[in-house]
Coordinates of C-alpha atoms in Angstrom, one line a residue:
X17 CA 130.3 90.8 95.0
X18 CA 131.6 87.6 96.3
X19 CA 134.7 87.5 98.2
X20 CA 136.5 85.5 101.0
X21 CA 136.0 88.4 103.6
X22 CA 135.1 87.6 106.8
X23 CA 131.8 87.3 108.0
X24 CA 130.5 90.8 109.1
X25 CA 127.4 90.2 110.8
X26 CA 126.3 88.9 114.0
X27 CA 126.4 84.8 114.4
X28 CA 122.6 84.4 115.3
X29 CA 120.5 81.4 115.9
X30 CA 120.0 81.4 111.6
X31 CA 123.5 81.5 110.7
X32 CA 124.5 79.1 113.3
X33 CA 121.6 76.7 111.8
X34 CA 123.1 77.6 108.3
X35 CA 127.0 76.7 109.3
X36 CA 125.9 73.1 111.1
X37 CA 123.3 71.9 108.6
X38 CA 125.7 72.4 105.8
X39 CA 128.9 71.0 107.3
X40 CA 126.6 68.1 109.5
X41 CA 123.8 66.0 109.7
X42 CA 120.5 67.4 111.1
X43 CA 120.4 70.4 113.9
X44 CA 119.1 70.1 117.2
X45 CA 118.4 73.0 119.3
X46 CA 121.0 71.6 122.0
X47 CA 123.7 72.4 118.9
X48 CA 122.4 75.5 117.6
X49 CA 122.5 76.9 121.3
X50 CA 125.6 76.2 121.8
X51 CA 127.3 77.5 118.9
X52 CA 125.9 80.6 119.4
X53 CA 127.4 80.8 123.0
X54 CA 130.6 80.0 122.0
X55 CA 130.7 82.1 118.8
X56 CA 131.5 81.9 114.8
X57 CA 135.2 80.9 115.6
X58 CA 135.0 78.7 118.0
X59 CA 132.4 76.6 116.0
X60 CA 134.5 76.2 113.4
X61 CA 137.3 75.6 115.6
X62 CA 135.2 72.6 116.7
X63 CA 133.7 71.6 113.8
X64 CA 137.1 70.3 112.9
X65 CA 138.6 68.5 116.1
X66 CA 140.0 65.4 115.2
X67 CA 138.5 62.1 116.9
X68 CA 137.8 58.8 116.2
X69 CA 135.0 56.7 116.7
X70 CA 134.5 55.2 119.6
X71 CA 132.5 52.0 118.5
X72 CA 132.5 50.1 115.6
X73 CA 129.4 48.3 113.8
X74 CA 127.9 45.5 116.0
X75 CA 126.6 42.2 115.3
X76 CA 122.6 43.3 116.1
X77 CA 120.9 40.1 114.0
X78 CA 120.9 37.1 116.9
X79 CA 122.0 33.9 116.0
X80 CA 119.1 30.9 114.9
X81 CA 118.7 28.1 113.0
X82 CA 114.9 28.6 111.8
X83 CA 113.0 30.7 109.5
X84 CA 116.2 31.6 107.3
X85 CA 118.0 33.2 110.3
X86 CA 122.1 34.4 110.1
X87 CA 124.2 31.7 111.9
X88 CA 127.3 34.7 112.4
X89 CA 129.6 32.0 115.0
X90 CA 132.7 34.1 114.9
X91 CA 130.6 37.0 116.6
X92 CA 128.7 37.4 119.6
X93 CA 125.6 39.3 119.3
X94 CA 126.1 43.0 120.7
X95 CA 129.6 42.7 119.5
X96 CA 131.8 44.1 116.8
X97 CA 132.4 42.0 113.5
X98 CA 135.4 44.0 112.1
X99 CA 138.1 41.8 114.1
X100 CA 136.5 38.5 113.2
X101 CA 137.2 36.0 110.7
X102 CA 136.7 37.7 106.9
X103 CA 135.7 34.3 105.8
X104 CA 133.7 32.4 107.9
X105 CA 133.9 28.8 108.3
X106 CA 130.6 27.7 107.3
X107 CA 129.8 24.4 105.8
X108 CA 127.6 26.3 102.9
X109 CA 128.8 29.4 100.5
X110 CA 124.7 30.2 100.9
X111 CA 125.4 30.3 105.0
X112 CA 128.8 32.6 104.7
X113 CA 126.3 34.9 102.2
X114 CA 124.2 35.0 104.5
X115 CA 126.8 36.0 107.3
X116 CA 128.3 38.5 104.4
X117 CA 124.6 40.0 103.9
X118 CA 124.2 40.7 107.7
X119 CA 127.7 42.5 107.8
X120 CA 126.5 44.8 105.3
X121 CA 123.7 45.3 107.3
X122 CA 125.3 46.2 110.2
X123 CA 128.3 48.3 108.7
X124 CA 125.0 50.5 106.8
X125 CA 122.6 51.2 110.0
X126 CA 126.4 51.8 111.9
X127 CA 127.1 54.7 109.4
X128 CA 123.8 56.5 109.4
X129 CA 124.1 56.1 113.4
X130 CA 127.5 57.6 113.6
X131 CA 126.2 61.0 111.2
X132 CA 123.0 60.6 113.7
X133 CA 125.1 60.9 117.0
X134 CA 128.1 63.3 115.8
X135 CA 128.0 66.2 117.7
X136 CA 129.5 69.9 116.2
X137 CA 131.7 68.0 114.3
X138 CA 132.1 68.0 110.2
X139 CA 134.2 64.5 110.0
X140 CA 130.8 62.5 108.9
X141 CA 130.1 65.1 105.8
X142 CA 133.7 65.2 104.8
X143 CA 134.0 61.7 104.8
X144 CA 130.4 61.3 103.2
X145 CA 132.3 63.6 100.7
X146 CA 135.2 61.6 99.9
X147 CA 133.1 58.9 99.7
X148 CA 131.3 60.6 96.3
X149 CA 134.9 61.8 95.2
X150 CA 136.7 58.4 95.1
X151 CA 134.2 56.4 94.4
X152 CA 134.3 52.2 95.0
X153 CA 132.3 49.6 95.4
X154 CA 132.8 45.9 96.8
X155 CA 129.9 43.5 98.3
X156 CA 132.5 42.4 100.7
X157 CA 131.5 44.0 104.3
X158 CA 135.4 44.1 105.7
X159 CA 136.7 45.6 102.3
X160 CA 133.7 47.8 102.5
X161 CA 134.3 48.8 106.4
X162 CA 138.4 49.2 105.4
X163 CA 138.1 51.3 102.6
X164 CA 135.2 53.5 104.5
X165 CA 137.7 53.3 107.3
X166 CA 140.5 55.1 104.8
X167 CA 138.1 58.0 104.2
X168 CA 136.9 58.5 107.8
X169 CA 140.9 58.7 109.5
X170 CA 141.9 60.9 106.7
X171 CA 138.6 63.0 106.5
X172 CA 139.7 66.4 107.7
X173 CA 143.1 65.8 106.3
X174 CA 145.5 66.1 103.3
X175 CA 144.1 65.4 99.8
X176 CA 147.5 64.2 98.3
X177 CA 147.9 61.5 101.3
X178 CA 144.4 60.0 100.8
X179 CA 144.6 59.7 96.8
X180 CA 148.1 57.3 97.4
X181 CA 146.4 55.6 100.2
X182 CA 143.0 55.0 97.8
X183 CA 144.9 53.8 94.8
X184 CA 146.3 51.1 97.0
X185 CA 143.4 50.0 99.1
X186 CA 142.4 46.6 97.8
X187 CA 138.6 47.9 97.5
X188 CA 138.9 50.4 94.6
X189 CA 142.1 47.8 93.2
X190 CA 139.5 45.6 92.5
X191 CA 136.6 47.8 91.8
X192 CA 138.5 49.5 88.8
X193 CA 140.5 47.1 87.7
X194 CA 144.0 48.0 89.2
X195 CA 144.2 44.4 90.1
X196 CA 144.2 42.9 86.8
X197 CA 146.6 46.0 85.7
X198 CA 150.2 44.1 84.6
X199 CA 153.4 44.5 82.3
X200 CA 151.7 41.8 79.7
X201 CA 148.1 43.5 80.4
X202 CA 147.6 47.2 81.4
X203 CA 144.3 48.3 82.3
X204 CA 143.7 51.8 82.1
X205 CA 140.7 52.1 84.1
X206 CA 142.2 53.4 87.4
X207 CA 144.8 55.5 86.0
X208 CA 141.9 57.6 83.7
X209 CA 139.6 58.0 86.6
X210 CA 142.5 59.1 88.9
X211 CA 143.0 61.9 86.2
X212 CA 139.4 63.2 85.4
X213 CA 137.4 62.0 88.5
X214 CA 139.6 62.2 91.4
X215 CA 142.9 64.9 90.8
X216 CA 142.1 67.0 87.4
X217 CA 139.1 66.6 85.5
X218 CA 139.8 66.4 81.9
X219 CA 138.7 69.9 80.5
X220 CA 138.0 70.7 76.8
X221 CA 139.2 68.5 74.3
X222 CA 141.7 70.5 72.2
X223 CA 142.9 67.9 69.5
X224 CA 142.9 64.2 69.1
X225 CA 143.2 62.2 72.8
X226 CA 145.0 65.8 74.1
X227 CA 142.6 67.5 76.3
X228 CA 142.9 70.8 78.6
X229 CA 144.3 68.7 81.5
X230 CA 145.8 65.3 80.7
X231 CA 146.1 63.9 77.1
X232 CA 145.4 59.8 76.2
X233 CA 149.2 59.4 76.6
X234 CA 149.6 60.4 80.2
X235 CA 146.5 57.7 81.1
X236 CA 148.5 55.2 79.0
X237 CA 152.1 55.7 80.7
X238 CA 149.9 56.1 84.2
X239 CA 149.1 53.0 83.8
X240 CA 151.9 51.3 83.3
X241 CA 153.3 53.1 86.3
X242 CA 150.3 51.4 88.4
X243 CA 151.3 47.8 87.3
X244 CA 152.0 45.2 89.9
X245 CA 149.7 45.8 92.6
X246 CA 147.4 42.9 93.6
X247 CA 144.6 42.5 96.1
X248 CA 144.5 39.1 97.7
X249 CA 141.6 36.7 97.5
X250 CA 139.3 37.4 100.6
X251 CA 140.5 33.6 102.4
X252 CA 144.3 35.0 102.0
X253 CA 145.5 35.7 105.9
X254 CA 145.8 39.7 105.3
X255 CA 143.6 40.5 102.5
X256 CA 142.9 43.7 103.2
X257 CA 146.8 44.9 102.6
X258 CA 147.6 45.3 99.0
X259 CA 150.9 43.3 97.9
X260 CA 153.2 44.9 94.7
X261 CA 154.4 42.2 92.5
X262 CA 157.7 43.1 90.7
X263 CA 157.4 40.4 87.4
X264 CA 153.6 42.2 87.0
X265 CA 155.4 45.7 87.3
X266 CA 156.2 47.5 83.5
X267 CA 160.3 48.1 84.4
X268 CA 161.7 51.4 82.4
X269 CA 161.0 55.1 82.4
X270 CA 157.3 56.6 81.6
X271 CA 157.4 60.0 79.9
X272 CA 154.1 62.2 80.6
X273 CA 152.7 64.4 78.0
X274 CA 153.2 68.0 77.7
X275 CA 150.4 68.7 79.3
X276 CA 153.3 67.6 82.4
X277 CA 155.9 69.1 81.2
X278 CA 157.1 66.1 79.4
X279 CA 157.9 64.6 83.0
X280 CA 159.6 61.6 83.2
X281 CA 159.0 59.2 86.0
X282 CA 162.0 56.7 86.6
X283 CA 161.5 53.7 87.4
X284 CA 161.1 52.7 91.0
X285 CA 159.2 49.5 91.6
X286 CA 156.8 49.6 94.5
X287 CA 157.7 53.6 95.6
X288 CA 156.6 54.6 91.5
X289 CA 152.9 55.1 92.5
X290 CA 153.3 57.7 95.1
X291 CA 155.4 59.5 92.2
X292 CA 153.0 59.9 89.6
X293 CA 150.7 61.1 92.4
X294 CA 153.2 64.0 93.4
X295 CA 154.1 64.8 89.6
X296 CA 150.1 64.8 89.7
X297 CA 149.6 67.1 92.1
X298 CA 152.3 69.7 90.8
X299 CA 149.8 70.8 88.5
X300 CA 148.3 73.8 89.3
X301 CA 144.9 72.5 88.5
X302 CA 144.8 69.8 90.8
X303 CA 144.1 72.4 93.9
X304 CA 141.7 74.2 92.0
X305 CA 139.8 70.5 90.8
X306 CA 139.3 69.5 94.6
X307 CA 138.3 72.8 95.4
X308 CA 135.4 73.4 93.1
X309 CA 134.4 69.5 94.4
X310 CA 134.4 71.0 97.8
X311 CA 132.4 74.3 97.1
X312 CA 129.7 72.5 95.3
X313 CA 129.1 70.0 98.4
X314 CA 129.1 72.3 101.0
X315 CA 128.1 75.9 99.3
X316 CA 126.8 75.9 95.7
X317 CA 126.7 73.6 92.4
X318 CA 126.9 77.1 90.1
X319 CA 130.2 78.2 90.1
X320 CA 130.1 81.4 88.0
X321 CA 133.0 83.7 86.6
X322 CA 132.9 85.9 89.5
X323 CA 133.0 82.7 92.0
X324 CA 135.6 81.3 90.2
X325 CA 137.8 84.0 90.6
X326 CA 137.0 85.3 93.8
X327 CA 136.6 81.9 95.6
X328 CA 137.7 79.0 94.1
X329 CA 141.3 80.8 92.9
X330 CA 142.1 81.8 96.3
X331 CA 140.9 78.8 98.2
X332 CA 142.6 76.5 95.9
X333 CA 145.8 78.7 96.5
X334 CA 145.6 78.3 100.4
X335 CA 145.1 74.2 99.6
X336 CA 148.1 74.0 97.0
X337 CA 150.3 76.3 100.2
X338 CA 149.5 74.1 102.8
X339 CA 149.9 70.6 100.7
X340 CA 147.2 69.7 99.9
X341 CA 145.5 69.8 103.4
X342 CA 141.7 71.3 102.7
X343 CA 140.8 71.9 106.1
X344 CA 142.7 75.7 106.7
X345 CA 141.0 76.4 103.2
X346 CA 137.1 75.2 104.3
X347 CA 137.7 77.5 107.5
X348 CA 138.0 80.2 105.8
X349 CA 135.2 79.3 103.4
X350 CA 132.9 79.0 106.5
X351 CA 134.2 82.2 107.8
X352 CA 133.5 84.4 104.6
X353 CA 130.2 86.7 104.2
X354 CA 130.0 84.6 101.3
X355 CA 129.1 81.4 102.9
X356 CA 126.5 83.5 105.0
X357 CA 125.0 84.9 101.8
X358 CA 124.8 81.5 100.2
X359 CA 121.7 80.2 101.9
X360 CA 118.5 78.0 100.7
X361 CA 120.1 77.7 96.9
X362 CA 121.1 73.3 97.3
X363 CA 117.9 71.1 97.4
X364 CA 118.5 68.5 100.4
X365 CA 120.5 65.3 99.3
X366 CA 118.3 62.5 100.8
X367 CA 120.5 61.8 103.7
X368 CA 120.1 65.6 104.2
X369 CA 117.0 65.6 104.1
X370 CA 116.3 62.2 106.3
X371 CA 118.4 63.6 109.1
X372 CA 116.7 67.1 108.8
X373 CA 113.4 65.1 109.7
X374 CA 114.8 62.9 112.8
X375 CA 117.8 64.5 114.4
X376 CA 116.4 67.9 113.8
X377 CA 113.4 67.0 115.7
X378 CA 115.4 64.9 118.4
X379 CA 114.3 61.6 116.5
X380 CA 117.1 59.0 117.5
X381 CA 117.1 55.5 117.2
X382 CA 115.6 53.4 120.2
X383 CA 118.1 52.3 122.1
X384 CA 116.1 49.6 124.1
X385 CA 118.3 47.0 122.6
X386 CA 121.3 46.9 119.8
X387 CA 118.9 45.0 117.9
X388 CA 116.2 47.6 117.7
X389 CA 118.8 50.8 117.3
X390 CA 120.5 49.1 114.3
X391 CA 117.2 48.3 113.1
X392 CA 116.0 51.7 112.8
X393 CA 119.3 53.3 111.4
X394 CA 118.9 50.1 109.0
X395 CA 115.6 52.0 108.0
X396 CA 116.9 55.2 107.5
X397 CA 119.5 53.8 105.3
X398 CA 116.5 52.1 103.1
X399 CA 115.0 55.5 102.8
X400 CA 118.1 56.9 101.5
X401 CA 118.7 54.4 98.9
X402 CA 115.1 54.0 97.8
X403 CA 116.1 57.9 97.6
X404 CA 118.9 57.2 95.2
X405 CA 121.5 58.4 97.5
X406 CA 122.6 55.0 98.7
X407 CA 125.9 54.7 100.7
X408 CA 128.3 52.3 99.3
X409 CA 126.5 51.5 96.1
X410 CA 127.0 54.8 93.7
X411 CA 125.4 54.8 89.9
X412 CA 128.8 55.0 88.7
X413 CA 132.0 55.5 89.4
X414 CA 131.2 59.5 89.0
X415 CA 129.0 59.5 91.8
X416 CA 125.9 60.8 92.7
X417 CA 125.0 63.0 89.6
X418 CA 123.6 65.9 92.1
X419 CA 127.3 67.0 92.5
X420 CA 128.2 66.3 88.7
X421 CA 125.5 66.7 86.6
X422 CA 124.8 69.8 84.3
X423 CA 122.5 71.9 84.4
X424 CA 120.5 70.2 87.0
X425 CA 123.0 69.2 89.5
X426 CA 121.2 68.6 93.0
X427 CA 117.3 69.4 91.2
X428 CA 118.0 65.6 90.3
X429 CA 117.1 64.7 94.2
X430 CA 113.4 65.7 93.0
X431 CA 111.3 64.4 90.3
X432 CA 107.8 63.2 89.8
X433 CA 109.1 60.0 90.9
X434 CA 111.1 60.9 93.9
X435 CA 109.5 63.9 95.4
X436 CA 106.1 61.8 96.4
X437 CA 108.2 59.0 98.4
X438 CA 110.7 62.6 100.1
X439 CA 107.1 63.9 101.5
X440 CA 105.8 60.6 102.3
X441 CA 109.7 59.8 104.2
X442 CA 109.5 63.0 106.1
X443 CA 105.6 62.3 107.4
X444 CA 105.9 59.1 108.3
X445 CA 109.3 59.5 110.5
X446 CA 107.1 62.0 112.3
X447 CA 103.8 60.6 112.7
X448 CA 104.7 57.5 112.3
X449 CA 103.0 54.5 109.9
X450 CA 103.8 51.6 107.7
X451 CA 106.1 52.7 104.8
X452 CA 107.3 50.4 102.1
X453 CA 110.4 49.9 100.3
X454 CA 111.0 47.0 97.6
X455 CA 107.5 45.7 98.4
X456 CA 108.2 45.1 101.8
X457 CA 106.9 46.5 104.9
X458 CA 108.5 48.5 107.4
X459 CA 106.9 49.7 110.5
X460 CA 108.1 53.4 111.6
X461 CA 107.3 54.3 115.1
X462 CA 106.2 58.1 116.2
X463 CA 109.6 58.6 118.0
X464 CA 109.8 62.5 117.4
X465 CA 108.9 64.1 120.7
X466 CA 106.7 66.5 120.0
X467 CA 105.1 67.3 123.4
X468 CA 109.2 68.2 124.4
X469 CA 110.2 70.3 121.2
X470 CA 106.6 72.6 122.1
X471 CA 108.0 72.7 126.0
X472 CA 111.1 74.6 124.4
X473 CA 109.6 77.3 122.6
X474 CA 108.2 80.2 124.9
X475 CA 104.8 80.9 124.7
X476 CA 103.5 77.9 122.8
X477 CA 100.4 78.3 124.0
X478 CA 100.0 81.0 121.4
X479 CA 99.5 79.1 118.3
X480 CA 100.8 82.1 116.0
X481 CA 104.3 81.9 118.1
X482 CA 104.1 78.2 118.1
X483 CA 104.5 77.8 114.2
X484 CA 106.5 80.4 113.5
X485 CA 109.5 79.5 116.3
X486 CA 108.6 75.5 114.6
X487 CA 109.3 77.6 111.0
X488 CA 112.6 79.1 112.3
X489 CA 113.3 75.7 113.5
X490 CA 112.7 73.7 110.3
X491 CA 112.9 76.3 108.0
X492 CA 115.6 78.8 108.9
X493 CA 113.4 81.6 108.1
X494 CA 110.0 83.4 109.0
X495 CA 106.7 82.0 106.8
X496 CA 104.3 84.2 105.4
X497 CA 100.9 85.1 107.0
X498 CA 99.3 83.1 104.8
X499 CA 101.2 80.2 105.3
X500 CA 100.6 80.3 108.8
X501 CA 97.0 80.8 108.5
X502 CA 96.7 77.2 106.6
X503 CA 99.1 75.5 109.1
X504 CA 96.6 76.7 112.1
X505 CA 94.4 75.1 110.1
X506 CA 95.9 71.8 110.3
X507 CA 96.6 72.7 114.3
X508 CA 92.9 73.5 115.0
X509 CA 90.9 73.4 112.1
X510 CA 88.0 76.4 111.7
X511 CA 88.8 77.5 115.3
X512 CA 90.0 80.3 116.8
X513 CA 93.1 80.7 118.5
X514 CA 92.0 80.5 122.0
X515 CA 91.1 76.6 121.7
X516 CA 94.5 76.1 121.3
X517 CA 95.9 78.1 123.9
X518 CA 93.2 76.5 126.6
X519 CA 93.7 73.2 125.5
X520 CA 97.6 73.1 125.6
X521 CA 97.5 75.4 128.8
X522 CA 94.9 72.6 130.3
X523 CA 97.5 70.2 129.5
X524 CA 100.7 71.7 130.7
X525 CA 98.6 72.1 134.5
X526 CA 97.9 68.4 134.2
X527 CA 100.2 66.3 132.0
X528 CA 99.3 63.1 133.9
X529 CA 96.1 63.3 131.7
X530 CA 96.3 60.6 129.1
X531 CA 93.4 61.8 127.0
X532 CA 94.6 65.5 126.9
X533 CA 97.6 64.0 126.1
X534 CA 96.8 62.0 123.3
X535 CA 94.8 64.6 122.0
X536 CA 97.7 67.7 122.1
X537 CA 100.3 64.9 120.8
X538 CA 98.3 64.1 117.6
X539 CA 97.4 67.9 116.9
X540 CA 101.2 68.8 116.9
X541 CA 102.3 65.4 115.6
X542 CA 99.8 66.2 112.4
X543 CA 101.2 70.0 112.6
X544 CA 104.9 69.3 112.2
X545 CA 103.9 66.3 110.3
X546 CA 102.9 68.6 107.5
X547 CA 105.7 71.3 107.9
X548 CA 108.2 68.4 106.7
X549 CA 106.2 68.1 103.9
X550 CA 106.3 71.7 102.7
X551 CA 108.8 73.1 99.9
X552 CA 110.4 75.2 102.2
X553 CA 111.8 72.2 104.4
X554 CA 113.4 70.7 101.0
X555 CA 116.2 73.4 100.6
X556 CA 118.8 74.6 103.1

């Protein structure tokens, strides 16, 4: 039966690996150990410590004239572009693109390197998490990097404060139309996604424009309470700071539907938005709506009759008692013998699964230069977007139809299309290769260090221990026999065990020889660069 009760059993290697792969990116063994030594509570505990990050994207493409190169004058290389000019003065709109284009760049590889590098910590997820709930788009890389920057602060904070904050941030005014939204005019494009993608949902329908949470009236008078706010054009001296413009603003009362009690909102100039929001999130719905989001990211996309009532009821009851903050809600989640008993049922979202390959495996970008780091995290980001889980550029204003779509839900991470290019993703960041994305090549190095992840297991020289402590690893659970007779196979084809434990026993009383080496690298490069390929590795 599922319930909220507290986790009963002991917090083990497997359920620490359960907890940090589903509220993170990628477990390394560093991680696992010490949440373990610190217990269930404290991880949690620390899985939600508020901090900031310390860096900001970089300016990693250097300066040049030939060969199509960025000409980015405001910035140094190795430096941040986020306090420089948003519009750079550039003799050529095809020079500032290109200056634009590089931005983007930068503020994409900086993302995937801040989920890479975060420690216990569940800020990058949540925010990866509001950034599928209220979903915007802009080319722009400083409205990109502000409106990102909204999500991140607020990440393991209150739901109520970050919708008022959203509907004013000058990215999603101009991505769904609250800019062009006046007295003379009112678009309704903002103020119907606020309802049934971001606060409520819409429900059944139950009669003509009235449906089980909002009717066609309340997105109508919604909208007329959003009038007046403008974003400024990108050359304006604070563009990134909404403006309300009283002569755009519909003057008078708006009455809501019955669906709201018939609640009327008086009229209040630049002060009316943060009123609909809190008449918004009155409704005893609205708890429940951001909690079901929530369970399906982090737990389950099937949400039955039992897990309704048991879970999603009470958890949406702790959220609506502490207004609206989610965090003292997803504690408890993580704490329940629920959460331990929902394991390997969500396929991998791409990110997942891309971080699952390299940070698992103690992959991190080079960090030779800033040049070749943001390069690599550049990489990653292609993978996840050739993926279709690009950040930054949803399908729709929905988002990523794993966390929407029925009945598949997250089985739309793997088709006939997709799963080839997954298996081929996963190989290469281990072995490393040549991998192509939009026709062009990219060169992926064999970073992973195998020889160090075999020094950590104890007695690798037996091959049987060696790929089953590499299952618990990648896996989270044991294989079966005959699973790990086919992966000795791949380890030491048609011989017996013994060649593998002389040859990695000669190696380890003589690692300064290059050709044994070479030769022990490949054999567990190839090994682990098949166990990233199998089924199992897809699910968590």
């Amino acid at each position: 039966m599922a319930n909220l009760e507290t986790f009963s059993g002991d917090f083990t290697k497997q359920e620490a690996r359960h907890l940090l792969k589903r509220t993170s990116f990628g477990v390394t063994q560093d991680l696992v150990l010490e949440a373990t030594t610190i217990g269930l509570t404290e991880t949690i505990k620390k899985l939600f410590e508020e901090s900031s990050p310390e860096n900001f994207p970089l300016k990693y493409e250097p300066d040049g004239i030939e060969r199509g190169e960025v000409n980015d004058p405001d910035v140094t290389y190795g430096n941040t572009w986020v306090n420089a000019p948003l519009y750079p003065d550039l003799p050529t709109s095809q020079e500032r693109n290109k200056v634009f284009r590089a931005r983007n760049r930068s503020q994409y590889a900086w993302s995937f390197l801040q989920m890479q590098n975060a420690g216990i910590s569940i800020k990058e997820k949540l925010t990866l998490f509001w950034h599928n709930h209220f979903v915007s788009e802009n080319q722009h890389p400083h409205r990109e990097f502000f409106y990102m920057d909204i999500l991140r602060k607020n990440a393991l904070g209150n739901f109520k404060e970050i919708t008022k904050q959203i509907t004013l941030d000058p990215n999603m005014l101009i991505y769904l139309s609250g800019n062009e939204n006046t007295n003379t005019a009112p678009n309704e494009n903002y103020s119907r996604e606020l309802l049934e993608l971001f606060t409520l949902g819409k429900g059944a329908a139950l009669g003509n424009g009235d449906y089980t949470n909002y009717t066609e009236q309340d997105v109508v008078q919604i909208a007329k309470v959003l009038t007046g706010w403008r974003a400024r054009w990108i050359r304006h001296e604070t563009p990134l700071k909404a403006y309300f413009t009283n002569g755009r603003h519909t003057k008078g009362d708006k009455i809501l539907s019955h669906r709201f009690n018939n609640a009327i909102i008086t009229e209040n100039g630049a002060e009316e938005y943060k009123d609909i929001i809190d008449i918004i999130f009155q409704q005893e719905e609205c708890s429940k709506f951001i909690t079901r989001q929530l369970y399906k990211w982090f737990v389950n996309t099937e949400i039955t009759e039992e897990i309704e009532t048991n879970i999603i009821v009470p958890l949406a009851k702790i959220i609506k008692e502490n207004n609206y903050e989610v965090s003292p809600a997803l504690k408890i989640l993580f704490s329940s013998d629920h959460f331990f008993e929902s394991t390997f049922c969500m396929i991998k979202s791409p990110i997942d699964l891309i971080f699952s390959t390299t940070k698992s495996l103690g992959l991190i970008a080079p960090k030779t230069s800033v040049k070749e780091e943001y390069e690599f995290a550049y990489v990653l980001y292609l993978m996840a977007t050739d993926l279709e889980q690009s950040i930054y550029h949803h399908p729709d204003v929905a988002g990523w139809k794993a966390y929407y779509q029925e009945p598949l839900f997250h089985k739309t991470w793997i088709n006939s299309y997709l799963l080839p290019k997954r298996l081929e993703y996963c190989k290469s960041l281990v072995v490393g290769g040549i991998i192509i994305i939009d026709e062009k090549k990219y060169t992926i190095p064999p970073l992973v260090p195998v020889l160090e992840i075999t020094a950590g297991i104890t007695g690798a020289e037996n091959p049987n221990t060696l790929i089953s402590e590499l299952a618990n690893q990648l896996f989270n659970y044991s294989i079966s026999n005959d699973q790990l007779n086919a992966l000795k196979d791949i380890l030491i084809p048609g011989l017996p065990d013994f060649e593998w434990t002389v040859e990695y026993t000669n190696y380890l009383g003589d690692t300064s020889n290059e050709a044994l080496r070479i030769s022990v690298d490949k054999k567990l490069r190839d090994l682990i660069g098949t166990m990233v390929q199998m089924s199992e590795f897809q699910i968590m």
